[in-house]
mmCIF file of C-alpha atoms in Angstrom:
data_model
loop_
_atom_site.group_PDB
_atom_site.id
_atom_site.type_symbol
_atom_site.label_atom_id
_atom_site.label_comp_id
_atom_site.label_asym_id
_atom_site.label_seq_id
_atom_site.Cartn_x
_atom_site.Cartn_y
_atom_site.Cartn_z
ATOM 1 C CA PHE A 106 0.000 0.000 0.000
ATOM 2 C CA PHE A 107 3.022 2.263 0.097
ATOM 3 C CA PHE A 108 2.767 2.669 -3.667
ATOM 4 C CA PHE A 109 0.164 5.312 -2.829
ATOM 5 C CA GLN A 110 2.536 7.387 -0.723
ATOM 6 C CA ALA A 111 2.421 11.111 -1.428
ATOM 7 C CA GLU A 112 5.198 13.586 -0.683
ATOM 8 C CA ASP A 113 3.490 14.579 2.558
ATOM 9 C CA GLY A 114 2.630 11.031 3.667
ATOM 10 C CA ILE A 115 0.140 8.339 2.843
ATOM 11 C CA ARG A 116 -3.347 9.497 2.005
ATOM 12 C CA ASP A 117 -6.286 8.104 3.999
ATOM 13 C CA THR A 118 -8.174 7.509 0.769
ATOM 14 C CA SER A 119 -5.339 5.343 -0.540
ATOM 15 C CA VAL A 120 -5.350 3.154 2.548
ATOM 16 C CA THR A 121 -9.139 2.914 2.462
ATOM 17 C CA GLY A 122 -8.960 1.896 -1.204
ATOM 18 C CA VAL A 123 -6.509 -0.910 -0.441
ATOM 19 C CA GLN A 124 -8.680 -2.071 2.460
ATOM 20 C CA THR A 125 -11.742 -2.103 0.203
ATOM 21 C CA CYS A 126 -9.915 -4.098 -2.481
ATOM 22 C CA ALA A 127 -8.509 -6.566 0.065
ATOM 23 C CA LEU A 128 -11.886 -7.438 1.605
ATOM 24 C CA PRO A 129 -13.247 -9.633 -1.222
ATOM 25 C CA ILE A 130 -9.851 -11.278 -1.699
ATOM 26 C CA LEU A 131 -9.209 -12.068 1.960
ATOM 27 C CA GLY A 132 -12.794 -12.542 3.028
ATOM 28 C CA PHE A 133 -12.321 -10.420 6.132
ATOM 29 C CA PRO A 134 -11.596 -6.750 6.800
ATOM 30 C CA VAL A 135 -8.055 -5.548 7.504
ATOM 31 C CA SER A 136 -6.994 -2.487 9.434
ATOM 32 C CA SER A 137 -4.375 0.015 8.349
ATOM 33 C CA HIS A 138 -2.265 -1.261 11.251
ATOM 34 C CA GLN A 139 -2.442 -4.804 9.861
ATOM 35 C CA LEU A 140 -1.392 -3.507 6.436
ATOM 36 C CA ARG A 141 1.559 -1.724 8.045
ATOM 37 C CA HIS A 142 2.692 -4.877 9.837
ATOM 38 C CA SER A 143 2.306 -6.992 6.720
ATOM 39 C CA CYS A 144 4.515 -4.525 4.841
ATOM 40 C CA GLY A 145 7.234 -4.715 7.528
ATOM 41 C CA TYR A 146 7.060 -8.488 7.601
ATOM 42 C CA LYS A 147 7.284 -8.697 3.807
ATOM 43 C CA LEU A 148 10.356 -6.462 3.744
ATOM 44 C CA VAL A 149 12.109 -8.751 6.257
ATOM 45 C CA ASN A 150 10.938 -11.799 4.305
ATOM 46 C CA ASP A 151 12.523 -10.269 1.185
ATOM 47 C CA ASP A 152 15.856 -9.976 3.074
ATOM 48 C CA GLN A 153 15.855 -6.192 3.259
ATOM 49 C CA ASN A 154 18.302 -4.539 5.656
ATOM 50 C CA LEU A 155 16.768 -4.061 9.145
ATOM 51 C CA ARG A 156 18.144 -0.528 9.441
ATOM 52 C CA SER A 157 16.518 0.424 6.130
ATOM 53 C CA ILE A 158 13.237 -1.104 7.283
ATOM 54 C CA GLN A 159 13.505 0.844 10.557
ATOM 55 C CA LEU A 160 13.839 4.111 8.666
ATOM 56 C CA TYR A 161 11.101 3.201 6.180
ATOM 57 C CA MET A 162 8.661 2.232 8.924
ATOM 58 C CA GLY A 163 9.542 5.257 11.048
ATOM 59 C CA HIS A 164 10.534 3.241 14.107
ATOM 60 C CA ALA A 165 12.419 5.252 16.730
ATOM 61 C CA SER A 166 14.127 2.103 18.010
ATOM 62 C CA ILE A 167 15.601 -0.809 16.071
ATOM 63 C CA SER A 168 14.077 -3.133 18.688
ATOM 64 C CA ASN A 169 10.637 -2.391 17.217
ATOM 65 C CA THR A 170 11.887 -3.419 13.785
ATOM 66 C CA THR A 171 13.556 -6.617 14.976
ATOM 67 C CA ILE A 172 10.131 -7.984 15.933
ATOM 68 C CA TYR A 173 9.550 -8.623 12.213
ATOM 69 C CA ALA A 174 12.820 -10.563 12.010
ATOM 70 C CA GLN A 175 11.870 -12.623 15.076
ATOM 71 C CA LEU A 176 8.539 -13.507 13.476
ATOM 72 C CA ASN A 177 10.390 -14.531 10.338
ATOM 73 C CA ALA A 178 12.816 -16.719 12.331
ATOM 74 C CA ASN A 179 9.925 -18.429 14.136
ATOM 75 C CA LYS A 180 8.230 -19.179 10.816
ATOM 76 C CA PHE A 181 11.487 -20.672 9.533
ATOM 77 C CA LYS A 182 11.874 -22.785 12.682
ATOM 78 C CA ASP A 183 8.269 -24.002 12.461
ATOM 79 C CA PHE A 184 8.789 -25.015 8.839
ATOM 80 C CA PHE A 185 11.636 -27.364 9.759
ATOM 81 C CA SER A 186 9.994 -28.755 12.890
ATOM 82 C CA ASP A 187 7.069 -30.241 10.927
#
């Protein structure tokens, strides 16, 4: 949903549009917060640099950003434990 980012931030109408489009695909509503987390998780999943993700997401502390990496590591661990 960051494709809709304007120079002065992300427009509410852009986020609402993505939420509206996602509803029939997912079958349940998603919040803007869920979209934000899915973006962070995808960036980690795509092996992006954590510091770059921190800046992109606007996190004051890298510890907030590392949560995405921890989720990714747990998914990886679960995959091999099955």
